[in-house]
CSV table of C-alpha atoms and ligand atoms in Angstrom, one decimal:
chain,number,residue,atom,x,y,z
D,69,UNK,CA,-11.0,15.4,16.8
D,70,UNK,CA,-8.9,16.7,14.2
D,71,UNK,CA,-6.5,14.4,12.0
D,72,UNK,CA,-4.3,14.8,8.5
D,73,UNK,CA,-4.3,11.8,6.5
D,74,UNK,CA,-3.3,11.0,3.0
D,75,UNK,CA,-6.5,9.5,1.9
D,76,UNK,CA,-6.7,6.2,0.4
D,77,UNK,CA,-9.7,3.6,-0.3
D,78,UNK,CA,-11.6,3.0,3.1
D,79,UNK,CA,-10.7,-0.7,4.9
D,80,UNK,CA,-13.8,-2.2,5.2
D,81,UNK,CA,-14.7,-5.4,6.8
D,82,UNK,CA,-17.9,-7.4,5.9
D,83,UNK,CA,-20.1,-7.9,9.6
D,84,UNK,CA,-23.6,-8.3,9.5
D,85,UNK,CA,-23.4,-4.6,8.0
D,86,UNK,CA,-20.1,-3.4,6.7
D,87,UNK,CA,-17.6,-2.0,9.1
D,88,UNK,CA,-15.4,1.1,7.3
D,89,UNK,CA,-12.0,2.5,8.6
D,90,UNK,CA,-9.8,5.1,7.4
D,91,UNK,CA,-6.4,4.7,8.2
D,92,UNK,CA,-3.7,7.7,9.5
D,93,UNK,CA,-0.4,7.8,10.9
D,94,UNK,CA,-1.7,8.0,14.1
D,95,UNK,CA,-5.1,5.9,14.4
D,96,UNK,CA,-7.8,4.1,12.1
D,97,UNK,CA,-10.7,5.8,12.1
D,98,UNK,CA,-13.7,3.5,12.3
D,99,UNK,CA,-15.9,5.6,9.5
D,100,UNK,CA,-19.3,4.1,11.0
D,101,UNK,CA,-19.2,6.1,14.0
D,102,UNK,CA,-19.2,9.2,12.2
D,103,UNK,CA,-22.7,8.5,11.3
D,104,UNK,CA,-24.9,11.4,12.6
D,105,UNK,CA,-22.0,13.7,13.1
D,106,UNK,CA,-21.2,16.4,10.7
D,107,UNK,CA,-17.0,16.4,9.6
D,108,UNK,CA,-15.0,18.7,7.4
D,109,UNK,CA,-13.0,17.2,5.0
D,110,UNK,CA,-10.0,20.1,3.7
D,111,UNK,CA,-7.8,19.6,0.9
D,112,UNK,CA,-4.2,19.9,2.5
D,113,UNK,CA,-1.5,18.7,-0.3
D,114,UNK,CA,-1.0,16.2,-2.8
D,115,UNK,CA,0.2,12.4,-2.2
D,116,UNK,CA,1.0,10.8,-5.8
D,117,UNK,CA,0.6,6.9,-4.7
D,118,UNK,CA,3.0,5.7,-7.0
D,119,UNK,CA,6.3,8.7,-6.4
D,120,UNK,CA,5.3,9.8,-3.2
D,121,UNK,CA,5.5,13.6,-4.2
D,122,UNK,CA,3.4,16.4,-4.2
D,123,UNK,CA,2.2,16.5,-7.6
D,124,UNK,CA,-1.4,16.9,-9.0
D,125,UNK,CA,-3.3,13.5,-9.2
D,126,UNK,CA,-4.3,12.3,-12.5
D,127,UNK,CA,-5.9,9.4,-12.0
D,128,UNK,CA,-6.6,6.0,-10.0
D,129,UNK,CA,-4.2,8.0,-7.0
D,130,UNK,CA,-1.2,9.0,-9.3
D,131,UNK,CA,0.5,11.9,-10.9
D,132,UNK,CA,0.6,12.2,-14.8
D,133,UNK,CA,3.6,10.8,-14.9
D,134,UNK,CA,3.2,7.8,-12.8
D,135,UNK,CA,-0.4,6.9,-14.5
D,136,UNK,CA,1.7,6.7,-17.6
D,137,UNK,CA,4.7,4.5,-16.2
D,138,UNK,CA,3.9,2.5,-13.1
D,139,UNK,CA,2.9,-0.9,-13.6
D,140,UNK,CA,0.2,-0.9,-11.5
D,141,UNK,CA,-1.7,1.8,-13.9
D,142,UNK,CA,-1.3,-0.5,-16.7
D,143,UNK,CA,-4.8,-0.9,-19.4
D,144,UNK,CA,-4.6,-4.2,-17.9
D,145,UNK,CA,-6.2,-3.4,-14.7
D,146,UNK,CA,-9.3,-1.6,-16.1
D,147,UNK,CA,-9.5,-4.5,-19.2
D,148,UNK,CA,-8.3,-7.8,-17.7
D,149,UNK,CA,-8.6,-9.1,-22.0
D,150,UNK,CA,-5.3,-7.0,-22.3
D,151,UNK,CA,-3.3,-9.1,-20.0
D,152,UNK,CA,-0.4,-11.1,-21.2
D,153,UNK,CA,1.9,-12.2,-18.8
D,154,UNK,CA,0.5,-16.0,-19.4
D,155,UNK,CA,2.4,-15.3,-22.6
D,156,UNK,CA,5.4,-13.8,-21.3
D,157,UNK,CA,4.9,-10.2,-22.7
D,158,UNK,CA,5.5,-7.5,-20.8
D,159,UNK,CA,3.9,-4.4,-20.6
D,160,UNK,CA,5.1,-2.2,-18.0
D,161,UNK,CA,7.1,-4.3,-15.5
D,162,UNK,CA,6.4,-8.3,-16.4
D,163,UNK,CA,7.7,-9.2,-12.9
D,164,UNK,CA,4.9,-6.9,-11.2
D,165,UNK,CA,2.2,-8.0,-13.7
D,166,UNK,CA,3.3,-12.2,-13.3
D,167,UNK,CA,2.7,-11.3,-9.9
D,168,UNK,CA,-0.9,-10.2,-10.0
D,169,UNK,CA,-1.7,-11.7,-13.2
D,170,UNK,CA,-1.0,-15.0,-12.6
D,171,UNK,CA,-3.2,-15.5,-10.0
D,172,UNK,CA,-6.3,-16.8,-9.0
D,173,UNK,CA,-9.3,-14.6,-10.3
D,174,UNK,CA,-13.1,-14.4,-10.2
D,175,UNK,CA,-15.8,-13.6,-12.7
D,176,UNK,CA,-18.4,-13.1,-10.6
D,177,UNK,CA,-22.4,-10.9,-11.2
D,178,UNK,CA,-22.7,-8.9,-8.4
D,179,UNK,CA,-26.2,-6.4,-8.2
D,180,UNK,CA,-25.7,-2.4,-7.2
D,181,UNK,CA,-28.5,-1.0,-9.1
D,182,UNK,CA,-28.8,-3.7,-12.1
D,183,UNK,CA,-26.7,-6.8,-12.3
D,184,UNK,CA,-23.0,-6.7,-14.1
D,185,UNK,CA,-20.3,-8.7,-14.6
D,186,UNK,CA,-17.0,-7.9,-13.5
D,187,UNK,CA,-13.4,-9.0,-12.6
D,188,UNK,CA,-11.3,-9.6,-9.6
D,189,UNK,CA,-8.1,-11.6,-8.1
D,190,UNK,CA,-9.7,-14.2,-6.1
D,191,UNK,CA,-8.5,-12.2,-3.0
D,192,UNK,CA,-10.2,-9.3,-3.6
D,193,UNK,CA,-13.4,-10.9,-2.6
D,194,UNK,CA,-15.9,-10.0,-1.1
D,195,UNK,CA,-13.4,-6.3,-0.6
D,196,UNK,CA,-14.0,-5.7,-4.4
D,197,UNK,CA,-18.1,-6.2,-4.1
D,198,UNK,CA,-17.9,-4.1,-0.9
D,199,UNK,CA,-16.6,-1.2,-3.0
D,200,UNK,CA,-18.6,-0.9,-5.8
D,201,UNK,CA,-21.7,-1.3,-3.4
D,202,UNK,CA,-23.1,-4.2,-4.2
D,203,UNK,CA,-26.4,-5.6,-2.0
D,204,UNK,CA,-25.9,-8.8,-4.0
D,205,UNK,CA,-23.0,-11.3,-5.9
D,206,UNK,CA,-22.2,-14.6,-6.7
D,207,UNK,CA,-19.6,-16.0,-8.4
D,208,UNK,CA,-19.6,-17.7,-11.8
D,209,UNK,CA,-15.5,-18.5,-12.7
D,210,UNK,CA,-12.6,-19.0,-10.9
D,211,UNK,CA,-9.5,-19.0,-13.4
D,212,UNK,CA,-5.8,-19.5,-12.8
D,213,UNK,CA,-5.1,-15.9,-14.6
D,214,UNK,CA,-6.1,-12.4,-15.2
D,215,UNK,CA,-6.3,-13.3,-19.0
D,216,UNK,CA,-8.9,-15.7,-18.8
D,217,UNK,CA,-11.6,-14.2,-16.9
D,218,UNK,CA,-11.4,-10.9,-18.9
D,219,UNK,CA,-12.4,-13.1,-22.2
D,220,UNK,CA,-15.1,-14.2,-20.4
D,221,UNK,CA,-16.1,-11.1,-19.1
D,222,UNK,CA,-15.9,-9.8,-22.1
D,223,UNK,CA,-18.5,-12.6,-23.8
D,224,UNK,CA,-21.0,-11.6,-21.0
D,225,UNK,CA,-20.7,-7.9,-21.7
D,226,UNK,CA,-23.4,-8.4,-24.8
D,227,UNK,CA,-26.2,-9.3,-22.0
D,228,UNK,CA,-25.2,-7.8,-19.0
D,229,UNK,CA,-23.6,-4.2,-17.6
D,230,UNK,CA,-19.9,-4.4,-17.0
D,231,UNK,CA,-20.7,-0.9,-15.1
D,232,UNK,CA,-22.4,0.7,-12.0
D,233,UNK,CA,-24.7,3.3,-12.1
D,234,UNK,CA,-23.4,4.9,-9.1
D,235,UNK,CA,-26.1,7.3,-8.7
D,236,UNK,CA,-28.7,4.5,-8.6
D,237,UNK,CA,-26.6,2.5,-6.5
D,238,UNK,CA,-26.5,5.5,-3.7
D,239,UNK,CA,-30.5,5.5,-3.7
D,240,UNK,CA,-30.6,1.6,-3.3
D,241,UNK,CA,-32.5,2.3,-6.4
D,242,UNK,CA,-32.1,-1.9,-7.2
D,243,UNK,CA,-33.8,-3.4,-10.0
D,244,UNK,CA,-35.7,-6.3,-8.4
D,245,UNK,CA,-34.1,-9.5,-10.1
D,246,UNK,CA,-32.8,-13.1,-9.8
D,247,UNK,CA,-29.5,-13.0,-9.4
D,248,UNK,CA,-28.9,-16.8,-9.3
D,249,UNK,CA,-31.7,-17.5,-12.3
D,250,UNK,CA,-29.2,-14.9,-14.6
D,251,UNK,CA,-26.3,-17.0,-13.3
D,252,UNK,CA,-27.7,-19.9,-15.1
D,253,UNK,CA,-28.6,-18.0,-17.9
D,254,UNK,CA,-25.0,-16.9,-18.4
D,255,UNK,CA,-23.3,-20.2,-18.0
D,256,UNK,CA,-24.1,-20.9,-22.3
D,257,UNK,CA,-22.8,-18.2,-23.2
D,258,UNK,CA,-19.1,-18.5,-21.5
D,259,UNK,CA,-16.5,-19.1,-24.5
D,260,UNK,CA,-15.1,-22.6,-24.8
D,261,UNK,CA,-12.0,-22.0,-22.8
D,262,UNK,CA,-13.3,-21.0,-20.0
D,263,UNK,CA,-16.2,-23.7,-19.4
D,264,UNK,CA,-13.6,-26.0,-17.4
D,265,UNK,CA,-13.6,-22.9,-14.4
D,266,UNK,CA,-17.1,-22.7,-13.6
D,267,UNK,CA,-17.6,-22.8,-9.9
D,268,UNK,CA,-19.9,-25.7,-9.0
D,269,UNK,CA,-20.8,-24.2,-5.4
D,270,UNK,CA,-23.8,-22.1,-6.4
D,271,UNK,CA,-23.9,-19.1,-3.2
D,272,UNK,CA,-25.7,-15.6,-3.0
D,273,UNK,CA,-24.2,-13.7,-1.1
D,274,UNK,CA,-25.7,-10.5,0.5
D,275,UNK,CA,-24.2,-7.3,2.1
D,276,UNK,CA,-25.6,-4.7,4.1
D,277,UNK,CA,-24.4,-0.6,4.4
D,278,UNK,CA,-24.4,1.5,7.0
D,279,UNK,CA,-26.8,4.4,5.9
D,280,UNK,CA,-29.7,5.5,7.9
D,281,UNK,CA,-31.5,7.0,5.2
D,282,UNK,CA,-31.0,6.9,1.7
D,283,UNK,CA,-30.9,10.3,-0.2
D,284,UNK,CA,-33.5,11.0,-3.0
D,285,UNK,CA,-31.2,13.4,-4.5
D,286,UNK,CA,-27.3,12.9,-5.1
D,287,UNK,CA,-25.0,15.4,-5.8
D,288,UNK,CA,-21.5,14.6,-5.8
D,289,UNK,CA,-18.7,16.8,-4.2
D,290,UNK,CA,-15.1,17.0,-5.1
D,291,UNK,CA,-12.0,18.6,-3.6
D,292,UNK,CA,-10.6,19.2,-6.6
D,293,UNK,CA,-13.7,21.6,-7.1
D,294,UNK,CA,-14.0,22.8,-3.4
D,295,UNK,CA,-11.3,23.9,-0.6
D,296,UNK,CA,-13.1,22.0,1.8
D,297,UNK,CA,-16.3,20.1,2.6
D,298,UNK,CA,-18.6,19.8,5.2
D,299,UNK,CA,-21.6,17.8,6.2
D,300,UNK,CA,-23.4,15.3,8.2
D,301,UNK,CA,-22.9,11.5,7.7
D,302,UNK,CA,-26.6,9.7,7.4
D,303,UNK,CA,-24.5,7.1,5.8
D,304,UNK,CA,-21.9,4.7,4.0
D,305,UNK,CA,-21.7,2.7,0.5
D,306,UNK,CA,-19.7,1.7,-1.7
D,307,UNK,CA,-16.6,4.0,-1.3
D,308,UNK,CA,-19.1,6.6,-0.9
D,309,UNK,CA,-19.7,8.8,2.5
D,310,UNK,CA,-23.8,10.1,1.8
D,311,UNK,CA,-24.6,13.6,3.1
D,312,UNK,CA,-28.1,14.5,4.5
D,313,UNK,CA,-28.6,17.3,1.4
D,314,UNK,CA,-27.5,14.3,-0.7
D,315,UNK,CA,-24.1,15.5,-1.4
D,316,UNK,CA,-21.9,12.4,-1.8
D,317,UNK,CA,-18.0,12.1,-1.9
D,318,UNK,CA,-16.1,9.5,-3.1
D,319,UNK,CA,-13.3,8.4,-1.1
D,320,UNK,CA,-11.4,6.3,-3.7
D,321,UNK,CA,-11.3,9.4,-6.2
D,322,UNK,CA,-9.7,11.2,-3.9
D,323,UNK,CA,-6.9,8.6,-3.4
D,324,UNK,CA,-3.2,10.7,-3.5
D,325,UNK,CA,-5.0,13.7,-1.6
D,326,UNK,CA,-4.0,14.2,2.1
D,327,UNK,CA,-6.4,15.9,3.7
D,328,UNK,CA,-7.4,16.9,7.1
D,329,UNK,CA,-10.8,15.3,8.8
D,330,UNK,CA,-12.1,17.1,12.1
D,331,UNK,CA,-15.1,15.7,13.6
Q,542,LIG,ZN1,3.9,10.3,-9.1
Protein backbone atom coordinates (compact mmCIF):
# COMPACT_ATOMS: atom_id res chain seq x y z
CA UNK A 1 0.00 0.00 0.00
CA UNK A 2 1.29 3.20 -0.68
CA UNK A 3 -0.23 6.55 0.79
CA UNK A 4 0.82 10.51 1.13
CA UNK A 5 -0.20 12.00 4.23
CA UNK A 6 0.62 15.23 6.03
CA UNK A 7 1.68 13.72 9.24
CA UNK A 8 0.23 14.79 12.37
CA UNK A 9 0.22 13.18 16.11
CA UNK A 10 -1.09 9.45 15.80
CA UNK A 11 -5.03 9.01 17.12
CA UNK A 12 -4.78 6.62 19.66
CA UNK A 13 -7.47 4.95 21.51
CA UNK A 14 -6.91 3.38 25.00
CA UNK A 15 -8.17 -0.74 24.64
CA UNK A 16 -6.69 -3.14 26.78
CA UNK A 17 -3.36 -2.15 24.83
CA UNK A 18 -3.47 1.05 22.92
CA UNK A 19 -4.93 1.22 19.45
CA UNK A 20 -2.81 3.89 17.05
CA UNK A 21 -4.16 5.37 13.70
CA UNK A 22 -2.78 7.67 11.33
CA UNK A 23 -5.11 9.64 9.45
CA UNK A 24 -5.01 10.52 5.36
CA UNK A 25 -7.24 11.98 2.96
CA UNK A 26 -8.17 8.81 1.90
CA UNK A 27 -8.16 6.20 4.91
CA UNK A 28 -6.91 5.89 8.72
CA UNK A 29 -4.33 3.79 9.01
CA UNK A 30 -4.63 1.56 12.10
CA UNK A 31 -0.60 1.78 12.99
CA UNK A 32 -0.85 -1.54 15.05
CA UNK A 33 -1.12 -3.71 12.15
CA UNK A 34 2.06 -2.51 10.81
CA UNK A 35 3.61 -4.41 13.50
CA UNK A 36 6.07 -7.02 11.89
CA UNK A 37 5.96 -5.33 8.57
CA UNK A 38 8.81 -3.20 7.35
CA UNK A 39 7.40 0.60 5.89
CA UNK A 40 9.23 3.48 4.27
CA UNK A 41 8.55 6.57 5.48
CA UNK A 42 9.79 9.58 2.54
CA UNK A 43 9.95 13.16 3.11
CA UNK A 44 7.57 14.62 0.30
CA UNK A 45 6.92 18.50 1.22
CA UNK A 46 6.27 20.72 3.87
CA UNK A 47 2.71 21.34 5.74
CA UNK A 48 3.11 24.46 8.27
CA UNK A 49 -0.01 23.49 10.64
CA UNK A 50 -0.76 26.83 11.46
CA UNK A 51 -0.56 28.75 7.31
CA UNK A 52 -1.01 25.73 5.46
CA UNK A 53 2.07 26.43 3.16
CA UNK A 54 5.05 24.81 2.22
CA UNK A 55 7.56 26.28 4.43
CA UNK A 56 10.18 24.68 6.62
CA UNK A 57 8.90 23.58 10.11
CA UNK A 58 10.31 25.21 13.09
CA UNK A 59 8.73 23.79 15.75
CA UNK A 60 5.55 22.03 17.51
CA UNK A 61 4.29 21.65 13.38
CA UNK A 62 4.80 25.32 12.37
CA UNK A 63 6.87 27.49 10.14
CA UNK A 64 9.08 30.32 11.81
CA UNK A 65 6.72 32.59 11.27
CA UNK A 66 3.68 30.94 12.63
CA UNK A 67 5.64 29.58 15.90
CA UNK A 68 6.23 33.19 16.52
CA UNK A 69 2.48 34.50 15.93
CA UNK A 70 -0.17 31.84 16.23
CA UNK A 71 -1.82 31.61 19.34
CA UNK A 72 -1.68 28.28 19.77
CA UNK A 73 2.44 28.42 19.99
CA UNK A 74 2.08 30.77 22.76
CA UNK A 75 4.87 30.09 26.07
CA UNK A 76 1.71 29.37 27.65
CA UNK A 77 1.34 25.87 26.32
CA UNK A 78 4.79 24.63 27.31
CA UNK A 79 4.51 26.68 30.92
CA UNK A 80 0.80 26.66 31.95
CA UNK A 81 2.43 29.45 35.13
CA UNK A 82 2.42 31.98 32.15
CA UNK A 83 -1.20 31.91 31.49
CA UNK A 84 -3.33 34.92 32.00
CA UNK A 85 -6.51 34.98 30.48
CA UNK A 86 -8.15 34.46 34.17
CA UNK A 87 -6.92 38.04 34.24
CA UNK A 88 -7.98 39.24 31.03
CA UNK A 89 -4.42 39.70 29.40
CA UNK A 90 -3.84 38.74 26.27
CA UNK A 91 -0.97 37.34 24.78
CA UNK A 92 -1.42 36.27 21.33
CA UNK A 93 -5.16 36.14 20.61
CA UNK A 94 -7.19 36.42 24.27
CA UNK A 95 -10.27 34.87 22.53
CA UNK A 96 -8.29 31.66 21.50
CA UNK A 97 -6.41 31.52 24.85
CA UNK A 98 -10.08 32.14 27.05
CA UNK A 99 -10.97 29.26 25.08
CA UNK A 100 -8.42 26.71 26.17
CA UNK A 101 -7.42 28.46 29.26
CA UNK A 102 -10.40 28.66 30.96
CA UNK A 103 -11.05 25.27 31.16
CA UNK A 104 -11.10 22.42 33.13
CA UNK A 105 -7.35 21.10 33.70
CA UNK A 106 -5.51 18.26 35.46
CA UNK A 107 -2.31 18.00 37.42
CA UNK A 108 -1.83 14.66 37.36
CA UNK A 109 1.92 12.15 38.09
CA UNK A 110 2.03 9.89 35.52
CA UNK A 111 5.33 7.11 35.40
CA UNK A 112 7.33 6.67 31.81
CA UNK A 113 10.64 5.91 33.20
CA UNK A 114 10.47 7.85 36.68
CA UNK A 115 7.39 9.68 37.93
CA UNK A 116 6.66 13.52 36.87
CA UNK A 117 4.27 15.86 37.15
CA UNK A 118 2.70 17.46 34.37
CA UNK A 119 -0.29 19.52 32.94
CA UNK A 120 -3.31 18.95 30.87
CA UNK A 121 -7.00 20.33 29.90
CA UNK A 122 -9.15 17.82 31.56
CA UNK A 123 -9.97 16.53 28.02
CA UNK A 124 -6.84 15.62 27.12
CA UNK A 125 -6.91 12.59 29.36
CA UNK A 126 -5.91 9.81 29.28
CA UNK A 127 -4.73 11.10 25.17
CA UNK A 128 -2.04 13.26 26.86
CA UNK A 129 -0.64 10.18 29.19
CA UNK A 130 -0.91 7.97 25.98
CA UNK A 131 1.61 10.25 24.35
CA UNK A 132 4.23 10.71 26.44
CA UNK A 133 4.16 6.85 27.22
CA UNK A 134 3.19 6.55 30.34
CA UNK A 135 2.64 2.67 31.95
CA UNK A 136 1.25 4.55 34.90
CA UNK A 137 -0.85 8.01 36.14
CA UNK A 138 -3.13 9.25 38.49
CA UNK A 139 -4.52 12.39 38.96
CA UNK A 140 -3.85 14.79 41.92
CA UNK A 141 -5.87 18.39 40.81
CA UNK A 142 -8.57 19.26 38.78
CA UNK A 143 -8.70 23.25 38.43
CA UNK A 144 -11.20 25.55 36.67
CA UNK A 145 -7.98 27.10 34.60
CA UNK A 146 -4.80 26.66 32.90
CA UNK A 147 -3.26 29.24 35.48
CA UNK A 148 -3.79 27.27 38.44
CA UNK A 149 -2.49 24.00 37.81
CA UNK A 150 0.75 25.43 36.35
CA UNK A 151 1.46 27.02 39.96
CA UNK A 152 1.02 23.85 41.27
CA UNK A 153 2.99 22.15 38.94
CA UNK A 154 5.43 24.30 39.38
CA UNK A 155 5.60 23.71 43.50
CA UNK A 156 6.01 19.93 42.73
CA UNK A 157 8.84 20.46 40.24
CA UNK A 158 11.35 20.70 43.48
CA UNK A 159 10.58 16.86 44.19
CA UNK A 160 9.55 15.35 41.12
CA UNK A 161 10.58 15.41 37.11
CA UNK A 162 8.36 17.70 35.05
CA UNK A 163 10.12 15.67 32.04
CA UNK A 164 10.45 12.21 30.27
CA UNK A 165 13.42 10.50 29.62
CA UNK A 166 12.34 9.40 26.35
CA UNK A 167 15.10 7.05 25.87
CA UNK A 168 14.32 5.24 29.07
CA UNK A 169 10.79 5.29 28.47
CA UNK A 170 11.39 3.34 24.85
CA UNK A 171 13.29 0.49 26.89
CA UNK A 172 10.38 0.24 29.49
CA UNK A 173 13.35 1.05 31.50
CA UNK A 174 10.72 2.02 34.71
CA UNK A 175 11.89 2.80 37.94
CA UNK A 176 9.96 0.41 40.25
CA UNK A 177 7.88 2.89 42.51
CA UNK A 178 4.58 3.75 44.23
CA UNK A 179 2.82 5.81 42.30
CA UNK A 180 -0.13 6.39 44.70
CA UNK A 181 2.23 6.42 48.04
CA UNK A 182 4.09 9.73 46.05
CA UNK A 183 0.55 10.97 45.48
CA UNK A 184 0.15 11.32 49.13
CA UNK A 185 3.43 12.61 49.62
CA UNK A 186 2.75 15.47 47.23
CA UNK A 187 -0.62 16.53 48.52
CA UNK A 188 1.59 18.96 51.55
CA UNK A 189 3.39 20.45 49.36
CA UNK A 190 0.46 21.85 46.93
CA UNK A 191 0.44 25.89 47.50
CA UNK A 192 -2.48 27.22 49.45
CA UNK A 193 -4.64 28.12 46.44
CA UNK A 194 -4.78 25.12 44.99
CA UNK A 195 -5.66 22.80 48.11
CA UNK A 196 -9.56 23.29 47.52
CA UNK A 197 -9.01 21.10 43.78
CA UNK A 198 -7.60 18.08 45.03
CA UNK A 199 -9.39 15.18 43.55
CA UNK A 200 -10.78 12.89 46.32
CA UNK A 201 -11.27 9.75 43.97
CA UNK A 202 -7.80 8.25 44.47
CA UNK A 203 -7.36 5.75 40.80
CA UNK A 204 -4.21 4.25 39.12
CA UNK A 205 -4.59 3.88 36.11
CA UNK A 206 -2.47 1.61 33.89
CA UNK A 207 -1.78 1.43 29.98
CA UNK A 208 -0.37 -1.03 27.89
CA UNK A 209 1.72 -0.49 24.20
CA UNK A 210 1.79 -2.39 21.44
CA UNK A 211 5.61 -3.50 21.16
CA UNK A 212 6.70 -6.95 20.82
CA UNK A 213 10.09 -6.42 21.96
CA UNK A 214 11.56 -3.70 23.54
CA UNK A 215 15.00 -2.41 21.99
CA UNK A 216 18.10 -2.38 24.13
CA UNK A 217 19.56 0.23 22.06
CA UNK A 218 17.68 3.41 20.65
CA UNK A 219 18.68 5.50 18.03
CA UNK A 220 16.49 8.05 16.93
CA UNK A 221 15.84 8.86 13.11
CA UNK A 222 14.75 12.11 11.58
CA UNK A 223 13.58 13.23 8.14
CA UNK A 224 15.01 16.28 8.51
CA UNK A 225 18.34 14.31 8.60
CA UNK A 226 17.34 11.49 6.08
CA UNK A 227 15.40 11.44 2.54
CA UNK A 228 13.63 8.56 3.70
CA UNK A 229 13.40 5.78 6.28
CA UNK A 230 12.87 2.30 6.38
CA UNK A 231 12.42 -0.42 8.81
CA UNK A 232 10.41 -2.98 10.57
CA UNK A 233 7.74 -2.15 13.24
CA UNK A 234 8.43 -4.54 16.51
CA UNK A 235 6.43 -1.86 18.11
CA UNK A 236 4.53 1.36 19.38
CA UNK A 237 4.93 4.00 22.38
CA UNK A 238 4.38 7.01 23.16
CA UNK A 239 4.31 8.86 19.78
CA UNK A 240 7.15 6.65 18.97
CA UNK A 241 7.16 3.82 16.08
CA UNK A 242 10.34 1.30 17.59
CA UNK A 243 12.51 -0.30 14.85
CA UNK A 244 14.09 -3.76 15.25
CA UNK A 245 17.86 -2.14 14.99
CA UNK A 246 16.40 0.22 17.59
CA UNK A 247 16.03 3.11 15.42
CA UNK A 248 12.98 5.13 16.69
CA UNK A 249 10.95 7.98 14.96
CA UNK A 250 8.88 10.30 16.48
CA UNK A 251 5.75 10.99 14.84
CA UNK A 252 4.77 14.22 16.63
CA UNK A 253 8.14 15.89 15.60
CA UNK A 254 7.51 15.41 12.43
CA UNK A 255 4.09 17.10 12.59
CA UNK A 256 3.84 19.81 9.31
CA UNK A 257 5.79 17.07 7.11
CA UNK A 258 3.68 15.20 4.49
CA UNK A 259 5.18 12.32 3.69
CA UNK A 260 4.55 9.26 1.83
CA UNK A 261 4.08 5.66 3.85
CA UNK A 262 4.19 2.37 1.66
CA UNK A 263 3.90 -0.76 3.40
ZN1 LIG B 1 3.15 28.78 8.75
Amino acid sequence: MDYKLALHKMITEQTDEVQYYLKTEQALIHVNELIDKTITVAFHSYQCCGCGKDKKIFAQGFCYACFMASPQAGDWIMKPELSTAHLDIEDRDLNYEKAVQLKPHIVYLALSSEIKVGVTRKTQIPTRWIDQGASEATVLLETPNRYLAGVAEVALKDYVADKTSWKKMLKNDVDPVDLLAKREEMIPHLPKEVQDYIVTDVTKYTIKYPVKKYPTKIKSTKLANNDSITGKIIGIKGQYLLFEDGTVFNVRSHEGYVVTLAF
